[in-house]
Amino acid sequence: MTSSPRRAPYVPGPATPVTAEQRWEQFYRYGPYAVLTLATLVGAVAADLVMTRTEMYAAGVLTVAAYGLQAWWGRARPRTAPGAPAGVAYYTARTALAFALSWLNPFFAIYAALSYFDVEPLLPKRFVRAGLLTTAVTLAGSQSGGLPPPSLMNWVAFAVLYVVNATLALFFWQVGLREEEKARVQAATIAELERTNLRLEAAMAENAALHAQLLVQAREAGVDDERRRLAAEIHDTLAQGLTGIIAQLQVVTSVTDRDPQTARVHLERAAALARHSLGEARRSVHNLAPVALEHDELTGALKKTVATWAEQHRVRADFTVTGTAEPVHDEVAATLLRIAGEALANAGRHAGASRVGVTLSFMDDELTLDVRDDGRGFDPGAAIPAGRAGGFGLGGMRARAERIAGTVEVESEPGGGTAVSARVPLVRQA
């Protein structure tokens, strides 16, 4: 015989919390019945003390009418908007019934007090004050001994109690209005905060997309900048070195048969240029300073560069320093040395000059390099752009200077020589 499976014990889940709106909804639906029943029971107990038999019959009829009114309203209320005519009619009829019952038996003021609680949902805004003051009449009459007041003292008590009831009703109504306004403001503030949060989320998403886009652009810009740097370095090292090697080999070719000793000298110079260019190429790949700056400051490196160029091209070249020479930052020194090398290379290849002057000027916050020649000159406006003829020339010099917040200006005219002036910030060596 098999046993049936045992059922798991029932464990009640957490109860759903009841909101304040739901509690008020229950009160508006069932509260009038409970309050009317309580007033009827209390009034019946005290009927022999305050009512005649005829008044008892009249109170019974009015009580049945009150129950009937409440039953009708229970069906009509869900379909009635706040302040609608049906709600006004219900409130007016109930207030009248409560006044009549309280006239017959003061204990029915318990039922009349309902009009304090639902005056705002049932009446239009302009009639709320009148509804509160009317209800205060019924309550003050019951509290002073019943309506109509039987004596002068009862009238005095009625007047005082009416003022008290009316004042309290209006006061709490105003407090309710303020709380309602505060709730509306808070709801509007919360709604605005939610909209602001949505806008912030959208802005954050947009910023994230822009950030990703900027990262891509920065990466691409870095790649382009590195390409330009390597291209300029190759132009300033390998291209110039190869040009010098070609020139030396051309001399060797022309004098080999006539003067072997001279040919040997030029071959040695070509080999030295090849070794120098190889070293510079390696340093360019590793983004290091030019080899000329390893053992000399900028002034010494420039002096040697000018002297070497003059020896190779057999052109008089003078180097001058103005101002007080001082150590400068490696990047500034490398930039000016590269610009000087390019300007000298251009003078050697194109100018056909008989004399070249290089001046390095130290000023308070600026460093100026001037390279002048007395060659054939050219029209700067008609200069070939970088890349069109395989060179970087003027554009490369300007790009190098701009990387350290400097400028390069070129003055030249056909037959009038050329002057290249580079101006960069004077950044001293730390």
mmCIF file with all atom_site columns, N, CA, C and O in Angstrom, residues 309-326:
data_model
loop_
_atom_site.group_PDB
_atom_site.id
_atom_site.type_symbol
_atom_site.label_atom_id
_atom_site.label_alt_id
_atom_site.label_comp_id
_atom_site.label_asym_id
_atom_site.label_entity_id
_atom_site.label_seq_id
_atom_site.pdbx_PDB_ins_code
_atom_site.Cartn_x
_atom_site.Cartn_y
_atom_site.Cartn_z
_atom_site.occupancy
_atom_site.B_iso_or_equiv
_atom_site.pdbx_formal_charge
_atom_site.auth_seq_id
_atom_site.auth_comp_id
_atom_site.auth_asym_id
_atom_site.auth_atom_id
_atom_site.pdbx_PDB_model_num
ATOM 1  N N  . TRP A 1 309 ? 78.036 70.955 -42.428 1.00 0.00 ? 309 TRP A N  1
ATOM 2  C CA . TRP A 1 309 ? 77.344 71.282 -43.688 1.00 0.00 ? 309 TRP A CA 1
ATOM 3  C C  . TRP A 1 309 ? 78.271 72.113 -44.602 1.00 0.00 ? 309 TRP A C  1
ATOM 4  O O  . TRP A 1 309 ? 78.325 71.877 -45.817 1.00 0.00 ? 309 TRP A O  1
ATOM 5  N N  . ALA A 1 310 ? 78.992 73.085 -44.019 1.00 0.00 ? 310 ALA A N  1
ATOM 6  C CA . ALA A 1 310 ? 79.894 73.927 -44.819 1.00 0.00 ? 310 ALA A CA 1
ATOM 7  C C  . ALA A 1 310 ? 80.995 73.095 -45.459 1.00 0.00 ? 310 ALA A C  1
ATOM 8  O O  . ALA A 1 310 ? 81.378 73.307 -46.625 1.00 0.00 ? 310 ALA A O  1
ATOM 9  N N  . GLU A 1 311 ? 81.500 72.091 -44.720 1.00 0.00 ? 311 GLU A N  1
ATOM 10 C CA . GLU A 1 311 ? 82.558 71.249 -45.263 1.00 0.00 ? 311 GLU A CA 1
ATOM 11 C C  . GLU A 1 311 ? 82.037 70.380 -46.395 1.00 0.00 ? 311 GLU A C  1
ATOM 12 O O  . GLU A 1 311 ? 82.719 70.194 -47.420 1.00 0.00 ? 311 GLU A O  1
ATOM 13 N N  . GLN A 1 312 ? 80.812 69.837 -46.216 1.00 0.00 ? 312 GLN A N  1
ATOM 14 C CA . GLN A 1 312 ? 80.260 68.951 -47.239 1.00 0.00 ? 312 GLN A CA 1
ATOM 15 C C  . GLN A 1 312 ? 79.929 69.708 -48.526 1.00 0.00 ? 312 GLN A C  1
ATOM 16 O O  . GLN A 1 312 ? 80.147 69.210 -49.632 1.00 0.00 ? 312 GLN A O  1
ATOM 17 N N  . HIS A 1 313 ? 79.409 70.927 -48.382 1.00 0.00 ? 313 HIS A N  1
ATOM 18 C CA . HIS A 1 313 ? 78.959 71.670 -49.564 1.00 0.00 ? 313 HIS A CA 1
ATOM 19 C C  . HIS A 1 313 ? 79.987 72.702 -50.049 1.00 0.00 ? 313 HIS A C  1
ATOM 20 O O  . HIS A 1 313 ? 79.743 73.375 -51.051 1.00 0.00 ? 313 HIS A O  1
ATOM 21 N N  . ARG A 1 314 ? 81.065 72.850 -49.296 1.00 0.00 ? 314 ARG A N  1
ATOM 22 C CA . ARG A 1 314 ? 82.120 73.805 -49.667 1.00 0.00 ? 314 ARG A CA 1
ATOM 23 C C  . ARG A 1 314 ? 81.546 75.211 -49.867 1.00 0.00 ? 314 ARG A C  1
ATOM 24 O O  . ARG A 1 314 ? 81.811 75.890 -50.854 1.00 0.00 ? 314 ARG A O  1
ATOM 25 N N  . VAL A 1 315 ? 80.722 75.559 -48.897 1.00 0.00 ? 315 VAL A N  1
ATOM 26 C CA . VAL A 1 315 ? 80.110 76.891 -48.888 1.00 0.00 ? 315 VAL A CA 1
ATOM 27 C C  . VAL A 1 315 ? 80.415 77.528 -47.540 1.00 0.00 ? 315 VAL A C  1
ATOM 28 O O  . VAL A 1 315 ? 80.369 76.862 -46.493 1.00 0.00 ? 315 VAL A O  1
ATOM 29 N N  . ARG A 1 316 ? 80.742 78.815 -47.573 1.00 0.00 ? 316 ARG A N  1
ATOM 30 C CA . ARG A 1 316 ? 81.016 79.511 -46.317 1.00 0.00 ? 316 ARG A CA 1
ATOM 31 C C  . ARG A 1 316 ? 79.724 79.585 -45.497 1.00 0.00 ? 316 ARG A C  1
ATOM 32 O O  . ARG A 1 316 ? 78.682 80.036 -45.972 1.00 0.00 ? 316 ARG A O  1
ATOM 33 N N  . ALA A 1 317 ? 79.812 79.154 -44.241 1.00 0.00 ? 317 ALA A N  1
ATOM 34 C CA . ALA A 1 317 ? 78.658 79.179 -43.332 1.00 0.00 ? 317 ALA A CA 1
ATOM 35 C C  . ALA A 1 317 ? 79.111 79.689 -41.972 1.00 0.00 ? 317 ALA A C  1
ATOM 36 O O  . ALA A 1 317 ? 80.048 79.130 -41.382 1.00 0.00 ? 317 ALA A O  1
ATOM 37 N N  . ASP A 1 318 ? 78.480 80.744 -41.499 1.00 0.00 ? 318 ASP A N  1
ATOM 38 C CA . ASP A 1 318 ? 78.823 81.355 -40.208 1.00 0.00 ? 318 ASP A CA 1
ATOM 39 C C  . ASP A 1 318 ? 77.718 81.086 -39.192 1.00 0.00 ? 318 ASP A C  1
ATOM 40 O O  . ASP A 1 318 ? 76.514 81.172 -39.506 1.00 0.00 ? 318 ASP A O  1
ATOM 41 N N  . PHE A 1 319 ? 78.145 80.787 -37.973 1.00 0.00 ? 319 PHE A N  1
ATOM 42 C CA . PHE A 1 319 ? 77.188 80.561 -36.884 1.00 0.00 ? 319 PHE A CA 1
ATOM 43 C C  . PHE A 1 319 ? 77.407 81.611 -35.804 1.00 0.00 ? 319 PHE A C  1
ATOM 44 O O  . PHE A 1 319 ? 78.534 81.828 -35.362 1.00 0.00 ? 319 PHE A O  1
ATOM 45 N N  . THR A 1 320 ? 76.331 82.280 -35.375 1.00 0.00 ? 320 THR A N  1
ATOM 46 C CA . THR A 1 320 ? 76.408 83.348 -34.386 1.00 0.00 ? 320 THR A CA 1
ATOM 47 C C  . THR A 1 320 ? 75.367 83.114 -33.302 1.00 0.00 ? 320 THR A C  1
ATOM 48 O O  . THR A 1 320 ? 74.241 82.683 -33.577 1.00 0.00 ? 320 THR A O  1
ATOM 49 N N  . VAL A 1 321 ? 75.774 83.455 -32.061 1.00 0.00 ? 321 VAL A N  1
ATOM 50 C CA . VAL A 1 321 ? 74.855 83.376 -30.905 1.00 0.00 ? 321 VAL A CA 1
ATOM 51 C C  . VAL A 1 321 ? 74.719 84.773 -30.332 1.00 0.00 ? 321 VAL A C  1
ATOM 52 O O  . VAL A 1 321 ? 75.728 85.438 -30.056 1.00 0.00 ? 321 VAL A O  1
ATOM 53 N N  . THR A 1 322 ? 73.486 85.227 -30.139 1.00 0.00 ? 322 THR A N  1
ATOM 54 C CA . THR A 1 322 ? 73.231 86.520 -29.495 1.00 0.00 ? 322 THR A CA 1
ATOM 55 C C  . THR A 1 322 ? 72.478 86.284 -28.197 1.00 0.00 ? 322 THR A C  1
ATOM 56 O O  . THR A 1 322 ? 71.739 85.308 -28.050 1.00 0.00 ? 322 THR A O  1
ATOM 57 N N  . GLY A 1 323 ? 72.667 87.193 -27.280 1.00 0.00 ? 323 GLY A N  1
ATOM 58 C CA . GLY A 1 323 ? 72.053 87.026 -25.966 1.00 0.00 ? 323 GLY A CA 1
ATOM 59 C C  . GLY A 1 323 ? 72.872 86.095 -25.104 1.00 0.00 ? 323 GLY A C  1
ATOM 60 O O  . GLY A 1 323 ? 73.964 85.641 -25.478 1.00 0.00 ? 323 GLY A O  1
ATOM 61 N N  . THR A 1 324 ? 72.349 85.809 -23.934 1.00 0.00 ? 324 THR A N  1
ATOM 62 C CA . THR A 1 324 ? 73.042 84.927 -22.993 1.00 0.00 ? 324 THR A CA 1
ATOM 63 C C  . THR A 1 324 ? 72.611 83.491 -23.231 1.00 0.00 ? 324 THR A C  1
ATOM 64 O O  . THR A 1 324 ? 71.457 83.131 -22.993 1.00 0.00 ? 324 THR A O  1
ATOM 65 N N  . ALA A 1 325 ? 73.555 82.690 -23.723 1.00 0.00 ? 325 ALA A N  1
ATOM 66 C CA . ALA A 1 325 ? 73.223 81.288 -24.006 1.00 0.00 ? 325 ALA A CA 1
ATOM 67 C C  . ALA A 1 325 ? 72.988 80.526 -22.706 1.00 0.00 ? 325 ALA A C  1
ATOM 68 O O  . ALA A 1 325 ? 73.694 80.728 -21.713 1.00 0.00 ? 325 ALA A O  1
ATOM 69 N N  . GLU A 1 326 ? 71.997 79.645 -22.712 1.00 0.00 ? 326 GLU A N  1
ATOM 70 C CA . GLU A 1 326 ? 71.692 78.832 -21.537 1.00 0.00 ? 326 GLU A CA 1
ATOM 71 C C  . GLU A 1 326 ? 71.059 77.523 -21.994 1.00 0.00 ? 326 GLU A C  1
ATOM 72 O O  . GLU A 1 326 ? 70.525 77.438 -23.111 1.00 0.00 ? 326 GLU A O  1
#
